[in-house]
Coordinates of C-alpha atoms in Angstrom, one line a residue:
Chain A
M1171 CA -2.5 9.2 -22.5
Q1172 CA 0.2 9.1 -19.4
K1173 CA 2.1 6.1 -18.2
Y1174 CA 2.4 5.8 -14.4
K1175 CA 4.8 3.9 -12.0
L1176 CA 3.5 3.1 -8.6
V1177 CA 5.8 1.7 -5.6
I1178 CA 3.2 -0.1 -3.2
S1179 CA 3.9 -1.5 0.2
Y1180 CA 1.2 -3.8 1.9
D1181 CA 0.8 -6.1 4.8
G1182 CA -0.3 -9.6 2.9
T1183 CA -1.8 -11.2 5.7
D1184 CA -5.6 -10.6 4.8
Y1185 CA -5.2 -11.0 1.1
H1186 CA -5.3 -13.6 -1.5
G1187 CA -2.3 -12.5 -3.1
W1188 CA -1.1 -9.7 -5.8
Q1189 CA -3.1 -11.2 -8.5
Q1190 CA -6.9 -10.2 -9.5
Q1191 CA -9.1 -13.2 -8.9
P1192 CA -13.0 -13.0 -9.0
D1193 CA -14.8 -12.8 -5.6
K1194 CA -11.2 -12.7 -3.7
K1195 CA -9.5 -9.6 -1.9
T1196 CA -6.5 -9.4 -3.8
I1197 CA -3.9 -6.3 -3.8
Q1198 CA -4.1 -5.8 -7.5
G1199 CA -7.8 -6.0 -7.4
L1200 CA -8.3 -3.5 -4.8
I1201 CA -5.8 -1.0 -6.6
E1202 CA -7.8 -1.3 -9.8
K1203 CA -11.1 -0.9 -7.9
A1204 CA -9.7 2.6 -6.4
L1205 CA -8.4 3.4 -9.5
D1206 CA -11.5 2.8 -11.4
K1207 CA -13.4 4.9 -8.9
I1208 CA -11.2 7.8 -9.6
A1209 CA -10.9 7.4 -13.3
G1210 CA -14.5 6.3 -14.2
K1211 CA -13.9 3.4 -16.0
H1212 CA -11.6 0.2 -15.8
I1213 CA -8.0 0.5 -16.0
P1214 CA -5.6 -2.4 -15.7
V1215 CA -2.9 -2.3 -13.5
I1216 CA 0.2 -4.3 -14.5
G1217 CA 2.5 -5.6 -11.4
A1218 CA 6.3 -6.5 -11.5
G1219 CA 5.5 -9.8 -10.3
R1220 CA 2.6 -12.0 -8.4
T1221 CA 3.3 -12.2 -4.7
D1222 CA 1.6 -15.3 -3.2
A1223 CA -1.3 -15.0 -0.3
G1224 CA -0.2 -14.1 2.9
V1225 CA 3.2 -12.4 1.4
H1226 CA 4.0 -8.6 2.2
A1227 CA 5.8 -6.0 0.0
C1228 CA 7.7 -3.0 0.9
G1229 CA 8.6 -2.1 -2.6
Q1230 CA 6.1 -3.9 -5.2
V1231 CA 6.1 -2.0 -8.4
A1232 CA 3.1 -1.5 -10.8
H1233 CA 2.2 0.6 -14.1
F1234 CA -1.0 1.9 -15.6
K1235 CA -1.9 3.8 -18.5
A1236 CA -4.5 6.8 -18.0
D1237 CA -5.7 9.9 -19.2
L1238 CA -6.9 11.8 -16.0
N1239 CA -7.3 15.4 -15.2
L1240 CA -5.5 15.1 -11.7
S1241 CA -1.8 15.9 -10.8
K1242 CA 0.2 12.9 -9.7
E1243 CA 0.3 14.4 -5.9
S1244 CA -3.7 14.4 -6.0
L1245 CA -3.6 11.0 -7.8
L1246 CA -1.4 9.6 -5.2
T1247 CA -3.8 11.0 -2.5
A1248 CA -7.1 9.8 -4.1
L1249 CA -5.6 6.3 -4.5
N1250 CA -4.4 6.0 -1.1
A1251 CA -7.9 7.3 0.1
N1252 CA -9.7 4.4 -1.7
L1253 CA -7.6 1.7 -0.3
P1254 CA -7.4 0.0 2.8
K1255 CA -4.8 1.2 5.2
S1256 CA -3.0 -2.3 4.8
I1257 CA -2.3 -1.3 1.3
R1258 CA -0.3 1.9 0.8
I1259 CA 0.9 3.8 -2.4
V1260 CA 4.4 4.7 -1.3
S1261 CA 4.9 6.8 -4.4
L1262 CA 3.6 7.6 -8.0
K1263 CA 5.6 9.1 -10.8
E1264 CA 4.9 9.7 -14.4
V1265 CA 7.1 7.5 -16.6
D1266 CA 8.0 7.0 -20.3
I1267 CA 5.2 5.6 -22.1
H1268 CA 7.3 2.4 -22.8
F1269 CA 8.0 1.4 -19.2
H1270 CA 6.8 -2.0 -18.3
A1271 CA 6.8 -3.0 -14.4
R1272 CA 7.2 -6.7 -15.5
K1273 CA 9.2 -6.9 -18.7
M1274 CA 11.7 -4.2 -17.8
A1275 CA 12.5 -5.5 -14.3
K1276 CA 16.2 -6.4 -14.0
S1277 CA 15.8 -8.0 -10.8
K1278 CA 13.9 -8.2 -7.7
I1279 CA 15.0 -8.6 -4.0
Y1280 CA 13.1 -10.5 -1.0
M1281 CA 13.6 -10.7 2.4
Y1282 CA 12.5 -13.7 4.7
R1283 CA 12.5 -13.1 8.5
I1284 CA 13.0 -15.8 11.1
H1285 CA 12.6 -15.1 14.7
N1286 CA 14.9 -17.6 16.4
S1287 CA 14.0 -17.4 20.2
P1288 CA 11.6 -19.2 22.2
N1289 CA 9.4 -16.2 22.8
I1290 CA 8.2 -13.8 20.2
S1291 CA 6.3 -10.4 20.5
P1292 CA 2.6 -10.8 19.4
F1293 CA 3.3 -7.5 17.5
K1294 CA 5.8 -9.6 15.1
I1295 CA 4.0 -12.7 14.4
R1296 CA 2.4 -11.6 11.2
Y1297 CA 5.5 -10.5 9.6
V1298 CA 8.1 -13.2 10.7
L1299 CA 8.1 -17.0 10.8
H1300 CA 9.0 -18.2 14.7
V1301 CA 11.3 -21.1 15.0
P1302 CA 11.5 -21.4 18.8
F1303 CA 14.5 -24.1 19.0
P1304 CA 17.8 -22.9 18.3
L1305 CA 18.9 -23.2 14.7
D1306 CA 22.4 -23.6 13.2
I1307 CA 23.0 -20.5 12.0
P1308 CA 26.6 -20.7 10.9
S1309 CA 25.6 -23.6 8.6
M1310 CA 22.6 -21.7 7.3
K1311 CA 25.1 -18.7 6.7
K1312 CA 27.6 -21.0 4.8
A1313 CA 24.7 -22.5 2.7
A1314 CA 23.1 -19.2 1.6
P1315 CA 25.6 -18.3 -1.0
L1316 CA 25.3 -21.8 -2.8
F1317 CA 22.3 -20.3 -4.2
I1318 CA 24.2 -17.8 -6.1
R1319 CA 24.4 -19.0 -9.7
E1320 CA 22.5 -19.1 -13.0
A1321 CA 20.9 -22.6 -13.1
D1322 CA 17.7 -24.5 -13.4
F1323 CA 15.7 -23.6 -10.1
T1324 CA 13.2 -26.4 -10.8
P1325 CA 14.5 -28.3 -7.7
F1326 CA 13.5 -25.1 -5.6
S1327 CA 10.1 -24.5 -7.3
S1328 CA 6.6 -26.1 -7.2
N1329 CA 6.0 -26.5 -10.7
R1330 CA 8.3 -26.9 -14.1
L1331 CA 8.5 -24.3 -16.4
L1332 CA 9.5 -24.4 -20.1
Y1333 CA 12.4 -22.0 -19.2
P1334 CA 13.4 -22.7 -15.4
I1335 CA 16.7 -20.8 -15.6
R1336 CA 17.0 -17.9 -13.4
K1337 CA 20.2 -16.0 -12.1
V1338 CA 20.6 -15.7 -8.3
L1339 CA 22.7 -12.6 -7.8
R1340 CA 22.5 -12.4 -4.1
S1341 CA 21.6 -15.1 -1.4
E1342 CA 22.9 -14.0 2.2
I1343 CA 21.9 -14.6 5.9
H1344 CA 22.4 -11.9 8.4
E1345 CA 21.4 -11.6 12.0
S1346 CA 19.8 -8.8 13.9
G1347 CA 18.8 -9.5 17.4
H1348 CA 16.8 -12.7 17.4
E1349 CA 16.0 -12.3 14.1
I1350 CA 17.6 -14.5 11.2
I1351 CA 17.2 -12.3 8.1
Y1352 CA 17.8 -14.0 4.5
T1353 CA 18.0 -11.6 1.7
V1354 CA 17.8 -12.8 -2.0
E1355 CA 18.1 -10.9 -5.2
A1356 CA 17.6 -12.7 -8.8
N1357 CA 16.7 -11.7 -12.3
G1358 CA 13.4 -13.4 -11.7
F1359 CA 11.9 -16.4 -9.6
L1360 CA 9.8 -19.3 -10.1
R1361 CA 6.7 -20.0 -8.1
Y1362 CA 7.6 -20.6 -4.4
M1363 CA 11.3 -20.4 -5.2
V1364 CA 12.0 -18.2 -2.1
R1365 CA 10.1 -20.0 0.0
T1366 CA 11.6 -23.4 -1.1
M1367 CA 15.1 -22.1 -0.8
V1368 CA 14.2 -20.8 2.8
G1369 CA 12.4 -24.3 3.4
T1370 CA 16.1 -25.6 2.3
L1371 CA 17.9 -23.3 4.6
L1372 CA 15.8 -24.1 7.6
E1373 CA 16.3 -28.0 7.0
I1374 CA 20.2 -27.3 7.1
G1375 CA 19.5 -25.1 10.2
K1376 CA 17.6 -28.0 11.9
G1377 CA 20.5 -30.5 11.1
R1378 CA 18.2 -32.3 8.7
M1379 CA 20.1 -31.8 5.6
E1380 CA 23.9 -31.5 5.0
T1381 CA 25.0 -28.1 3.1
E1382 CA 26.2 -30.5 0.3
K1383 CA 22.8 -31.6 -0.7
I1384 CA 22.2 -28.1 -2.5
E1385 CA 24.5 -29.1 -5.0
E1386 CA 22.8 -32.3 -5.3
L1387 CA 19.6 -30.9 -5.8
F1388 CA 20.8 -28.6 -8.5
K1389 CA 22.3 -31.5 -10.4
N1390 CA 19.1 -33.5 -10.2
K1391 CA 17.2 -30.7 -12.1
K1392 CA 14.1 -32.2 -10.4
R1393 CA 11.4 -31.1 -8.0
T1394 CA 12.3 -33.6 -5.3
L1395 CA 9.9 -32.1 -2.6
L1396 CA 12.8 -32.7 -0.2
S1397 CA 12.4 -29.1 1.3
P1398 CA 9.3 -28.0 2.8
T1399 CA 8.0 -24.4 1.5
A1400 CA 8.4 -21.9 4.3
P1401 CA 5.2 -20.2 5.3
A1402 CA 4.1 -17.0 3.2
H1403 CA 4.1 -14.6 6.4
G1404 CA 7.8 -14.2 6.8
L1405 CA 8.3 -13.2 3.3
C1406 CA 8.4 -9.6 1.7
L1407 CA 9.2 -8.2 -1.4
L1408 CA 11.7 -5.6 -0.8
K1409 CA 12.7 -3.9 -4.1
V1410 CA 12.4 -4.1 -8.0
K1411 CA 15.1 -2.9 -9.9
Y1412 CA 14.9 -1.4 -13.3
Chain B
M620 CA -1.6 -24.3 46.6
Q621 CA 0.7 -21.8 44.8
K622 CA 0.1 -18.1 43.4
Y623 CA 1.5 -17.3 40.1
K624 CA 1.9 -13.9 38.4
L625 CA 1.9 -13.5 34.7
V626 CA 3.2 -10.7 32.7
I627 CA 1.0 -10.7 29.4
S628 CA 1.6 -8.9 26.0
Y629 CA -1.2 -8.8 23.2
D630 CA -2.1 -7.6 19.7
G631 CA -5.5 -6.5 20.9
T632 CA -6.9 -5.9 17.4
D633 CA -8.8 -9.0 17.0
Y634 CA -10.1 -9.5 20.8
H635 CA -13.1 -7.9 22.8
G636 CA -10.7 -6.6 25.4
W637 CA -9.4 -8.2 28.4
Q638 CA -12.5 -9.2 30.3
Q639 CA -14.0 -12.5 29.8
Q640 CA -17.7 -12.0 28.1
P641 CA -19.8 -15.0 27.2
D642 CA -19.4 -15.9 23.4
K643 CA -16.8 -13.6 22.7
K644 CA -13.1 -13.6 22.1
T645 CA -11.4 -11.8 25.2
I646 CA -7.6 -12.1 26.4
Q647 CA -8.8 -13.3 29.9
G648 CA -11.1 -15.7 28.3
L649 CA -8.4 -17.3 26.3
I650 CA -5.9 -17.6 28.9
E651 CA -8.5 -19.0 31.5
K652 CA -9.3 -21.5 28.5
A653 CA -5.6 -22.4 28.1
L654 CA -5.2 -22.8 31.8
D655 CA -8.2 -25.2 32.2
K656 CA -7.0 -27.3 29.7
I657 CA -3.7 -27.8 31.5
A658 CA -5.3 -28.1 34.8
G659 CA -8.2 -30.1 34.0
K660 CA -10.7 -27.7 35.8
H661 CA -11.6 -24.1 36.0
I662 CA -9.1 -21.6 37.2
P663 CA -10.0 -18.0 37.4
V664 CA -7.5 -15.5 36.3
I665 CA -7.6 -12.0 37.7
G666 CA -6.1 -9.1 35.7
A667 CA -4.5 -6.1 37.0
G668 CA -7.1 -4.2 34.9
R669 CA -9.2 -4.1 31.8
T670 CA -8.4 -3.2 28.5
D671 CA -10.9 -2.1 26.1
A672 CA -11.6 -3.8 22.7
G673 CA -8.7 -3.2 20.5
V674 CA -6.3 -2.3 22.9
H675 CA -2.9 -3.7 23.1
A676 CA -0.6 -4.8 26.1
C677 CA 3.2 -5.2 26.4
G678 CA 3.0 -5.6 30.2
Q679 CA -0.3 -6.7 31.4
V680 CA -0.2 -8.3 34.8
A681 CA -2.5 -11.3 36.2
H682 CA -2.7 -13.8 38.9
F683 CA -4.2 -17.2 39.5
K684 CA -4.0 -19.8 42.2
A685 CA -3.3 -23.4 41.3
D686 CA -2.0 -26.7 42.4
L687 CA -0.2 -28.0 39.6
N688 CA 2.3 -30.7 39.1
L689 CA 4.6 -28.9 36.8
S690 CA 7.7 -26.6 36.9
K691 CA 7.1 -23.0 36.2
E692 CA 9.3 -23.2 33.0
S693 CA 6.8 -26.2 31.8
L694 CA 3.7 -24.1 32.9
L695 CA 4.8 -21.2 31.2
T696 CA 5.7 -23.1 27.7
A697 CA 2.2 -25.0 28.3
L698 CA 0.3 -21.8 28.5
N699 CA 2.0 -20.2 25.4
A700 CA 1.4 -23.6 23.3
N701 CA -2.4 -23.2 24.2
L702 CA -3.0 -19.4 23.1
P703 CA -3.0 -17.8 20.0
K704 CA 0.3 -16.3 19.0
S705 CA -1.1 -12.7 19.5
I706 CA -1.4 -13.5 23.1
R707 CA 2.1 -14.3 24.8
I708 CA 2.9 -15.0 28.5
V709 CA 6.1 -13.0 28.6
S710 CA 7.0 -14.3 32.1
L711 CA 5.5 -16.3 35.0
K712 CA 6.6 -16.6 38.4
E713 CA 5.6 -17.8 41.9
V714 CA 4.5 -15.3 44.1
D715 CA 3.5 -14.6 47.6
I716 CA -0.1 -16.2 48.4
H717 CA -1.1 -12.7 49.3
F718 CA -0.3 -11.4 45.9
H719 CA -3.3 -9.5 43.8
A720 CA -2.9 -8.5 40.4
R721 CA -5.5 -5.7 40.7
K722 CA -5.7 -4.7 44.4
M723 CA -1.9 -4.6 44.9
A724 CA -1.1 -2.5 41.7
K725 CA 0.6 0.9 42.7
S726 CA 0.3 2.4 39.3
K727 CA -0.1 1.7 35.5
I728 CA 1.8 3.2 32.7
Y729 CA 0.1 3.6 29.2
M730 CA 1.3 4.5 26.0
Y731 CA -0.3 6.0 23.1
R732 CA 1.1 6.3 19.4
I733 CA 0.2 8.9 17.0
H734 CA 1.7 8.6 13.5
N735 CA 2.0 12.3 12.3
S736 CA 3.0 12.4 8.4
P737 CA 0.9 12.1 5.5
N738 CA 2.0 8.5 4.7
I739 CA 2.0 5.4 6.9
S740 CA 3.6 2.1 6.6
P741 CA 0.9 -0.7 6.4
F742 CA 2.8 -2.6 8.9
K743 CA 2.2 0.1 11.5
I744 CA -1.6 0.7 11.2
R745 CA -2.7 -1.8 13.8
Y746 CA -0.7 -0.3 16.4
V747 CA -0.6 3.6 15.9
L748 CA -3.3 6.4 15.3
H749 CA -2.7 7.8 11.9
V750 CA -3.0 11.6 11.6
P751 CA -2.0 12.8 8.3
F752 CA -2.3 16.6 8.5
P753 CA 0.2 18.6 10.8
L754 CA -0.5 18.8 14.4
D755 CA 0.7 21.5 16.8
I756 CA 3.0 19.3 18.7
P757 CA 4.5 22.2 21.1
S758 CA 1.2 23.0 22.1
M759 CA 0.4 19.5 23.0
K760 CA 3.7 18.9 24.8
K761 CA 3.0 21.9 26.9
A762 CA -0.8 20.7 27.4
A763 CA 0.3 17.2 28.5
P764 CA 2.0 17.9 32.0
L765 CA -1.4 19.5 32.8
F766 CA -3.1 16.3 33.6
I767 CA -0.4 15.8 36.3
R768 CA -2.6 16.1 39.4
E769 CA -4.5 14.3 42.0
A770 CA -8.3 15.2 40.9
D771 CA -11.7 14.1 40.0
F772 CA -11.0 12.9 36.3
T773 CA -14.8 12.4 35.5
P774 CA -14.5 15.2 32.6
F775 CA -11.9 12.8 31.0
S776 CA -14.1 9.5 31.3
S777 CA -17.4 8.0 29.9
N778 CA -19.2 7.6 33.1
R779 CA -19.4 8.7 36.9
L780 CA -18.0 6.8 39.5
L781 CA -18.6 7.2 43.2
Y782 CA -14.9 7.6 43.6
P783 CA -13.7 9.3 41.0
I784 CA -10.4 10.8 42.1
R785 CA -7.2 9.5 40.4
K786 CA -3.7 10.5 40.7
V787 CA -1.5 11.2 37.5
L788 CA 2.0 10.9 38.0
R789 CA 3.4 11.3 34.7
S790 CA 1.8 12.6 31.5
E791 CA 4.3 13.5 28.7
I792 CA 4.8 13.5 25.1
H793 CA 7.9 12.8 23.2
E794 CA 8.7 12.6 19.3
S795 CA 10.5 9.7 17.6
G796 CA 10.7 10.4 13.9
H797 CA 7.1 10.8 12.6
E798 CA 5.5 9.7 15.8
I799 CA 4.2 11.4 18.7
I800 CA 4.6 9.1 21.8
Y801 CA 2.1 10.0 24.9
T802 CA 3.1 8.1 28.0
V803 CA 0.9 8.6 30.9
E804 CA 1.2 6.9 34.7
A805 CA -1.4 7.0 37.4
N806 CA -2.3 5.0 40.2
G807 CA -5.7 4.0 38.5
F808 CA -7.8 5.1 35.4
L809 CA -11.1 5.6 34.9
R810 CA -13.1 4.1 31.9
Y811 CA -11.7 5.7 28.6
M812 CA -9.7 8.1 30.6
V813 CA -6.5 7.6 28.6
R814 CA -8.3 7.9 25.2
T815 CA -10.3 11.0 26.3
M816 CA -7.0 12.7 27.5
V817 CA -5.5 11.6 24.0
G818 CA -8.6 13.2 22.4
T819 CA -8.1 16.4 24.3
L820 CA -4.6 16.4 23.5
L821 CA -5.3 15.9 19.9
E822 CA -7.9 18.7 20.0
I823 CA -5.3 21.1 21.0
G824 CA -3.1 19.7 18.5
K825 CA -5.6 20.4 15.8
G826 CA -6.2 24.1 17.1
R827 CA -9.5 23.3 18.1
M828 CA -9.1 23.8 22.0
E829 CA -7.0 26.0 24.1
T830 CA -4.6 24.6 26.5
E831 CA -6.3 26.8 29.3
K832 CA -9.4 24.6 28.6
I833 CA -8.0 21.5 30.4
E834 CA -8.2 23.6 33.7
E835 CA -11.5 24.5 33.1
L836 CA -12.6 20.9 32.4
F837 CA -11.2 19.8 35.7
K838 CA -13.0 23.0 37.5
N839 CA -16.5 21.7 36.1
K840 CA -16.0 18.2 37.5
K841 CA -18.5 17.2 34.6
R842 CA -18.4 14.8 31.9
T843 CA -18.7 17.5 28.9
L844 CA -18.1 15.3 26.0
L845 CA -16.1 18.2 24.7
S846 CA -13.2 15.9 23.7
P847 CA -13.6 12.9 21.4
T848 CA -12.4 9.5 22.5
A849 CA -9.0 8.6 20.5
P850 CA -9.4 5.0 18.9
A851 CA -8.4 1.9 20.7
H852 CA -5.7 0.8 18.5
G853 CA -3.0 3.4 19.1
L854 CA -3.1 2.5 22.9
C855 CA -1.0 0.1 24.9
L856 CA -0.8 -0.8 28.4
L857 CA 3.1 -0.8 28.9
K858 CA 3.3 -1.7 32.5
V859 CA 2.0 -2.3 36.0
K860 CA 3.9 -1.2 38.9
Y861 CA 3.7 -2.8 42.2

């Protein structure tokens, strides 16, 4: 029996997210289907984390156990041949039998892209949020690092977990041409956490919320629904660190 | 009455090409629909040329005549607001009443992108042709300029026209990372002409056809069906020159 680690890249636009769901096209579902075809039996594929419907990935990680009479090069080729082109296995390697994609993940990095200019190229619309009116970028840049802390992130999530403490290690905004790129790294993320943080930064960028409000939201420890959740299509899971 | 010139950019993936067709989503059809909504009556939009289903454009040009009580800035904004985000009016300007997008076009430039490497990013697959095995790029580079001539291009088209003479002004291949980019400029193109030329260059790149064959095909002046037509999604109408 061998354990394999996959790095996966996908355009999430046409899928119902990572997690397997009956009668729905999901990334996990399609990878399992491809693997089952190669192995001739069902093999579960465990991802580092779920991505929501419409969210993209450059570096999602997953693992599976199998006893296959195939080199890892052939297995990689066979998997990609059985997957739609909008899902690509970037790399496949044999790992220690104790490796676990989710449990052993130390941190994850997400990127959110905002195109801030009146016009947008039709070739970018699937991958960035278009905000046609000017945003207060200096205020957004000032606010972003306020998320760097170990805290209860319930105010920036869609639901309350028993253990809602997460440690955000990096939270910053930089600009590239007309794009505002938000990068966030944490030891874990609550449901909708990145998109709610982006929604908060957008409220600040629109002048509808003061930067100081972030501190207040953390103190309340409640889901206040103050910040809208930013749309899925601007978000990309960049990397999982082990 | 005022005449307007539009420069249009679109992701052609989900459309049945430029030309208006009943019950089908076409670029021309959607622009006319947007314009009709703004004008309150039907206004025909004339394009510089048809692009096939699945073909993209960065610089398609079109014109229309209208008598609207709107600044050109407002008209541009209104048009984009009434179009899907995969179709963008890049610019709109008032032109001489005698301007004609098709009849006055001096030349058109198309670009065809081939991603030549075993792996491809899922974010590129809509816009490039993926060829996973190595191509003989030096031979393709040598063959490309052989298309520069004024000649009967029927051998590189899907049908025979009464006047099949076209003048190719530029035909060259350059590389950018894993991409092979073919650029071609001509005073006009026959149906499927660019894609058949690319198909021919791909045959040469695959070692299935000799470079000398191009000369022979021109001499025959017949549609020989020797070269397959390259898929639409790698093709983009870059610019129309006046």
